[in-house]
CSV table of C-alpha atoms and ligand atoms in Angstrom, one decimal:
chain,number,residue,atom,x,y,z
A,1,MET,CA,44.8,-24.2,34.6
A,2,ALA,CA,42.1,-25.6,32.4
A,3,SER,CA,39.6,-27.9,34.1
A,4,ALA,CA,41.1,-31.2,34.8
A,5,ARG,CA,39.2,-34.4,34.3
A,6,SER,CA,39.7,-38.1,34.4
A,7,ARG,CA,39.8,-39.9,31.1
A,8,SER,CA,40.6,-43.3,29.9
A,9,LEU,CA,43.6,-43.4,27.5
A,10,SER,CA,43.4,-45.2,24.2
A,11,ARG,CA,45.8,-48.0,23.8
A,12,SER,CA,47.0,-48.4,20.2
A,13,ALA,CA,50.5,-49.0,18.9
A,14,GLY,CA,52.4,-46.8,16.5
A,15,SER,CA,54.2,-43.7,17.8
A,16,HIS,CA,57.5,-42.8,16.2
A,17,GLY,CA,60.4,-40.6,17.1
A,18,PRO,CA,63.0,-42.2,19.4
A,19,ASP,CA,64.6,-45.1,17.6
A,20,THR,CA,66.2,-47.1,20.3
A,21,PRO,CA,64.6,-48.6,23.4
A,22,GLY,CA,66.9,-49.1,26.3
A,23,ALA,CA,67.3,-49.3,30.1
A,24,ALA,CA,65.8,-46.3,31.8
A,25,PRO,CA,68.3,-43.8,33.2
A,26,PRO,CA,68.5,-43.7,37.0
A,27,SER,CA,66.2,-41.6,39.1
A,28,ILE,CA,67.9,-38.3,39.8
A,29,GLY,CA,65.8,-35.9,41.9
A,30,HIS,CA,62.7,-34.1,42.8
A,31,HIS,CA,60.9,-31.4,40.8
A,32,GLY,CA,58.9,-28.4,41.5
A,33,ALA,CA,56.2,-26.6,39.5
A,34,ALA,CA,53.6,-28.6,37.6
A,35,PRO,CA,50.0,-28.2,36.6
A,36,VAL,CA,47.2,-30.1,38.3
A,37,ILE,CA,45.9,-32.8,35.9
A,38,ARG,CA,43.9,-36.0,36.5
A,39,VAL,CA,44.7,-38.8,34.2
A,40,ALA,CA,44.2,-42.6,34.1
A,41,ARG,CA,47.5,-44.3,34.2
A,42,ARG,CA,47.8,-48.0,33.8
A,43,SER,CA,45.1,-49.5,36.1
A,44,ALA,CA,45.0,-46.8,38.6
A,45,THR,CA,43.6,-43.2,38.4
A,46,ARG,CA,45.7,-40.8,40.4
A,47,ALA,CA,45.4,-37.1,40.9
A,48,ARG,CA,48.7,-35.3,41.2
A,49,ARG,CA,49.1,-31.9,42.7
A,50,THR,CA,52.3,-30.0,43.2
A,51,THR,CA,52.7,-26.4,44.1
A,52,ALA,CA,54.0,-23.9,41.6
A,53,GLY,CA,57.1,-22.1,42.9
A,54,LEU,CA,60.3,-20.5,41.8
A,55,LEU,CA,63.5,-22.4,42.2
A,56,ASP,CA,66.9,-20.8,42.1
A,57,THR,CA,70.0,-22.2,40.4
A,58,LEU,CA,71.4,-23.4,43.8
A,59,ASP,CA,68.2,-25.4,44.5
A,60,ILE,CA,68.4,-27.0,41.1
A,61,GLU,CA,72.1,-27.9,41.5
A,62,ARG,CA,71.4,-29.3,44.9
A,63,MET,CA,68.5,-31.4,43.6
A,64,PHE,CA,70.1,-32.7,40.5
A,65,GLY,CA,73.8,-32.8,41.5
A,66,TYR,CA,75.1,-31.2,38.4
A,67,CYS,CA,75.2,-27.9,36.7
A,68,VAL,CA,72.3,-26.8,34.5
A,69,SER,CA,72.1,-23.9,32.1
A,70,MET,CA,68.5,-23.1,31.4
A,71,PRO,CA,67.3,-19.8,32.9
A,72,LEU,CA,64.3,-20.1,35.2
A,73,GLN,CA,60.7,-19.1,34.5
A,74,CYS,CA,58.1,-17.3,36.5
A,75,SER,CA,54.9,-19.4,36.9
A,76,LEU,CA,52.7,-16.4,36.3
A,77,LEU,CA,53.6,-16.4,32.7
A,78,THR,CA,52.5,-20.0,32.3
A,79,SER,CA,48.8,-19.6,32.9
A,80,GLY,CA,46.1,-18.1,30.6
A,81,ASP,CA,45.5,-18.4,26.9
A,82,PRO,CA,48.6,-19.7,25.1
A,83,ALA,CA,50.5,-17.3,22.9
A,84,VAL,CA,54.0,-17.1,21.5
A,85,SER,CA,56.1,-14.4,23.2
A,86,ILE,CA,56.5,-11.3,21.2
A,87,ASN,CA,60.1,-10.6,22.3
A,88,PRO,CA,61.8,-14.0,23.0
A,89,THR,CA,65.5,-14.2,23.8
A,90,PHE,CA,67.3,-17.0,22.0
A,91,SER,CA,70.7,-18.2,23.2
A,92,ARG,CA,72.8,-20.8,21.3
A,93,ILE,CA,74.7,-23.5,23.2
A,94,ARG,CA,77.5,-24.9,20.9
A,95,LEU,CA,78.0,-28.5,21.6
A,96,ASP,CA,81.2,-30.2,20.5
A,97,GLY,CA,81.7,-29.6,16.8
A,98,THR,CA,78.7,-28.4,14.6
A,99,PRO,CA,75.8,-29.6,16.8
A,100,TRP,CA,74.1,-26.9,18.7
A,101,VAL,CA,71.0,-26.2,20.9
A,102,ASP,CA,69.0,-23.0,21.0
A,103,VAL,CA,67.1,-22.2,24.1
A,104,ALA,CA,64.4,-19.5,24.3
A,105,PRO,CA,63.1,-19.2,27.9
A,106,GLY,CA,59.4,-18.3,28.3
A,107,TRP,CA,58.9,-18.6,24.5
A,108,LEU,CA,55.3,-19.7,24.9
A,109,ARG,CA,52.9,-18.0,27.4
A,110,GLY,CA,50.1,-20.0,29.0
A,111,ALA,CA,52.0,-23.3,28.7
A,112,ASP,CA,50.7,-24.8,32.0
A,113,ASP,CA,47.1,-24.3,30.9
A,114,LEU,CA,47.8,-25.7,27.5
A,115,CYS,CA,49.4,-28.7,29.2
A,116,GLY,CA,46.1,-29.3,31.1
A,117,THR,CA,44.0,-28.9,28.0
A,118,LEU,CA,46.1,-31.3,25.9
A,119,ALA,CA,46.4,-33.8,28.6
A,120,SER,CA,42.6,-34.0,28.8
A,121,GLU,CA,41.7,-33.7,25.2
A,122,VAL,CA,44.3,-35.4,23.0
A,123,PRO,CA,43.4,-39.0,22.1
A,124,TRP,CA,46.7,-40.3,23.5
A,125,ARG,CA,48.3,-43.5,22.2
A,126,GLN,CA,50.3,-46.1,24.1
A,127,GLY,CA,53.3,-47.0,21.9
A,128,ARG,CA,54.7,-50.5,22.3
A,129,ARG,CA,57.9,-52.1,21.1
A,130,TRP,CA,59.9,-55.3,21.3
A,131,MET,CA,62.6,-55.3,23.8
A,132,TYR,CA,64.6,-58.4,24.8
A,133,GLU,CA,62.0,-60.7,23.2
A,134,ARG,CA,59.1,-59.1,25.0
A,135,MET,CA,56.6,-56.6,23.9
A,136,VAL,CA,56.7,-53.6,26.3
A,137,ASP,CA,54.8,-50.3,26.6
A,138,ASP,CA,56.7,-47.2,26.0
A,139,PRO,CA,57.1,-45.3,29.3
A,140,ARG,CA,55.0,-42.4,28.0
A,141,LEU,CA,52.0,-41.7,25.9
A,142,SER,CA,52.2,-40.0,22.5
A,143,ARG,CA,50.3,-38.7,19.6
A,144,TRP,CA,52.0,-37.8,16.3
A,145,TYR,CA,49.9,-35.8,13.9
A,146,LYS,CA,50.0,-36.1,10.1
A,147,ALA,CA,50.0,-32.8,8.2
A,148,THR,CA,46.5,-33.5,7.0
A,149,GLU,CA,45.0,-34.2,10.5
A,150,PRO,CA,43.2,-31.6,12.5
A,151,LEU,CA,45.2,-30.4,15.5
A,152,PRO,CA,43.9,-30.5,19.0
A,153,HIS,CA,44.6,-26.8,19.6
A,154,PRO,CA,45.0,-23.9,17.2
A,155,ILE,CA,48.2,-22.6,19.0
A,156,LEU,CA,50.0,-25.6,17.6
A,157,ALA,CA,49.7,-24.2,14.1
A,158,THR,CA,50.7,-20.7,15.4
A,159,ILE,CA,53.8,-22.2,17.0
A,160,CYS,CA,54.7,-24.0,13.8
A,161,SER,CA,54.4,-20.8,11.8
A,162,SER,CA,56.6,-18.9,14.3
A,163,LEU,CA,59.2,-21.6,14.1
A,164,CYS,CA,59.2,-21.5,10.3
A,165,ALA,CA,59.5,-17.7,10.4
A,166,HIS,CA,62.3,-17.7,12.9
A,167,TYR,CA,64.4,-20.5,11.3
A,168,GLN,CA,63.3,-19.8,7.7
A,169,VAL,CA,62.6,-23.5,7.0
A,170,PRO,CA,59.4,-25.5,6.6
A,171,PHE,CA,58.9,-27.5,9.8
A,172,GLY,CA,56.7,-30.6,9.6
A,173,SER,CA,53.7,-31.6,11.7
A,174,VAL,CA,53.7,-31.8,15.4
A,175,GLY,CA,54.5,-34.8,17.7
A,176,LEU,CA,53.3,-34.8,21.3
A,177,ASN,CA,54.7,-36.8,24.1
A,178,PHE,CA,53.0,-37.0,27.5
A,179,TYR,CA,55.1,-37.8,30.6
A,180,ARG,CA,52.4,-38.5,33.1
A,181,ASP,CA,54.7,-38.5,36.1
A,182,GLY,CA,58.3,-39.1,37.0
A,183,ASP,CA,58.1,-42.8,36.0
A,184,ASP,CA,57.6,-41.8,32.3
A,185,SER,CA,60.7,-41.0,30.3
A,186,VAL,CA,62.5,-41.4,27.0
A,187,ALA,CA,65.8,-43.1,27.0
A,188,PHE,CA,68.9,-41.8,25.2
A,189,HIS,CA,68.3,-41.9,21.5
A,190,ARG,CA,68.6,-40.1,18.2
A,191,ASP,CA,65.4,-39.3,16.3
A,192,ARG,CA,64.8,-42.1,13.8
A,193,GLU,CA,64.3,-40.2,10.6
A,194,LEU,CA,67.1,-37.6,11.2
A,195,ARG,CA,69.9,-39.6,12.6
A,196,ARG,CA,71.8,-40.0,9.4
A,197,LEU,CA,71.5,-36.3,8.4
A,198,GLY,CA,74.0,-33.6,9.1
A,199,ASN,CA,71.7,-30.6,9.1
A,200,THR,CA,68.4,-31.0,11.0
A,201,LEU,CA,66.3,-29.0,13.4
A,202,ILE,CA,64.1,-30.4,16.2
A,203,ALA,CA,62.1,-27.8,18.1
A,204,ILE,CA,60.7,-28.8,21.4
A,205,VAL,CA,58.3,-26.8,23.5
A,206,THR,CA,57.9,-27.9,27.1
A,207,LEU,CA,54.4,-27.7,28.7
A,208,GLY,CA,54.0,-28.4,32.4
A,209,ALA,CA,56.6,-29.9,34.7
A,210,ARG,CA,60.3,-29.1,34.4
A,211,ARG,CA,62.3,-32.2,33.7
A,212,PRO,CA,66.0,-32.6,32.9
A,213,PHE,CA,66.7,-32.8,29.2
A,214,ARG,CA,70.0,-34.6,28.8
A,215,LEU,CA,72.4,-34.5,25.8
A,216,ARG,CA,75.5,-36.6,25.3
A,217,PRO,CA,78.0,-37.2,22.5
A,218,ARG,CA,77.6,-40.6,20.8
A,219,GLY,CA,81.3,-41.3,21.0
A,220,GLY,CA,81.5,-40.6,24.8
A,221,GLY,CA,82.6,-37.5,26.6
A,222,ALA,CA,81.0,-34.8,28.6
A,223,GLY,CA,77.2,-34.3,28.2
A,224,ARG,CA,75.0,-31.4,28.9
A,225,THR,CA,71.8,-31.2,31.0
A,226,LEU,CA,69.2,-28.5,30.4
A,227,LEU,CA,66.2,-27.9,32.5
A,228,PRO,CA,63.5,-26.6,30.2
A,229,ALA,CA,60.6,-25.1,32.2
A,230,SER,CA,57.0,-24.8,31.1
A,231,GLY,CA,56.9,-22.5,28.0
A,232,ASP,CA,60.6,-22.8,27.2
A,233,LEU,CA,61.6,-23.6,23.6
A,234,LEU,CA,64.6,-25.8,23.0
A,235,VAL,CA,65.9,-26.4,19.4
A,236,MET,CA,68.5,-29.1,18.6
A,237,GLY,CA,70.3,-28.2,15.3
A,238,GLY,CA,73.2,-28.9,13.0
A,239,ARG,CA,74.6,-32.4,13.6
A,240,CYS,CA,72.8,-32.9,16.9
A,241,GLN,CA,71.0,-36.0,15.7
A,242,ALA,CA,74.0,-37.4,13.8
A,243,ASP,CA,76.6,-37.0,16.6
A,244,TRP,CA,74.6,-36.6,19.9
A,245,GLU,CA,71.9,-38.4,21.7
A,246,HIS,CA,69.2,-36.9,23.9
A,247,ALA,CA,66.9,-38.2,26.7
A,248,VAL,CA,64.3,-37.2,29.3
A,249,PRO,CA,65.2,-39.5,32.2
A,250,LYS,CA,62.9,-40.8,34.9
A,251,VAL,CA,62.8,-38.7,38.1
A,252,ALA,CA,61.7,-39.6,41.6
A,253,SER,CA,58.6,-37.4,41.6
A,254,CYS,CA,57.1,-34.8,39.4
A,255,GLY,CA,53.9,-33.6,37.8
A,256,PRO,CA,52.8,-34.1,34.2
A,257,ARG,CA,54.9,-32.8,31.3
A,258,ILE,CA,53.9,-32.6,27.6
A,259,SER,CA,56.5,-31.9,24.9
A,260,ALA,CA,55.4,-30.7,21.6
A,261,SER,CA,58.0,-31.1,18.8
A,262,TRP,CA,58.5,-30.1,15.2
A,263,ARG,CA,61.2,-31.3,12.8
A,264,TRP,CA,63.0,-30.2,9.7
A,265,ALA,CA,65.8,-31.7,7.7
A,266,ALA,CA,67.8,-30.2,4.9
B,1,AKG,O1,60.0,-34.8,25.4
B,1,AKG,C1,61.1,-34.4,25.0
B,1,AKG,O2,61.5,-33.3,25.4
B,1,AKG,C2,61.9,-35.1,24.0
B,1,AKG,C3,61.1,-36.1,23.2
B,1,AKG,C4,62.0,-36.8,22.1
B,1,AKG,O3,63.1,-36.8,22.2
B,1,AKG,C5,61.3,-37.5,21.0
B,1,AKG,O4,60.1,-37.5,20.9
B,1,AKG,O5,62.0,-37.9,20.1
B,2,FE2,FE1,64.0,-37.4,20.4
């Protein structure tokens, strides 16, 4: 884990990505592994420490009360210098119709340490939006980089190149979301720029705490819940933005998670 230090977080509006504010999903469980990071949150500064440990599928199902389909990672792979795995395994989950999700467990090595570095060093922004005639803070911090802006860590450029090589398309610049603890979340939404398009890719690398990543069809019907661990890659493709919504719901207790995401549209 990179050295953790307290910092004050910048407060300026203007993140993008999710298009629809909404009521937060209910709290659903307790989580395990997470890096140790000290951040200033709202008025209080709190240090959070959780122990890294392996969970098995039964634990996960007991905790969350529903079936999950993401293989589990060993925490040993998540410390050290970040690097893209040289022999990742991709599995494709076909959703209903043409939407699909690829998952590549352990795609990025050193993801916990990268989480600590980014948590400390990125100039995070507090997004705000109107909801029910009130301006409210987004329940997370974010930082979306323009293609011309310097990145906070060189691995982010390497990740983008690997994604472009794997999917043979030019992904755009990176967006970072910082979920400081279980109170932070993103409600069900479709990504703003991609929701009208029938062929898109959104690649998300999880750094830090494992949180449920939920998917549901817009028209109703059975959803899916994945549990990406630190270093796992999840890619939503096809008509996933047109026909499905995704969310990272609040949870009762967990350590920090950062998601790094790249987008492409046909
Ligand atoms: O943090 C995540 O895994 C998802 C973030 C997301 O959906 C978004 O930024 O649009
Ligand atoms: Fe999204």
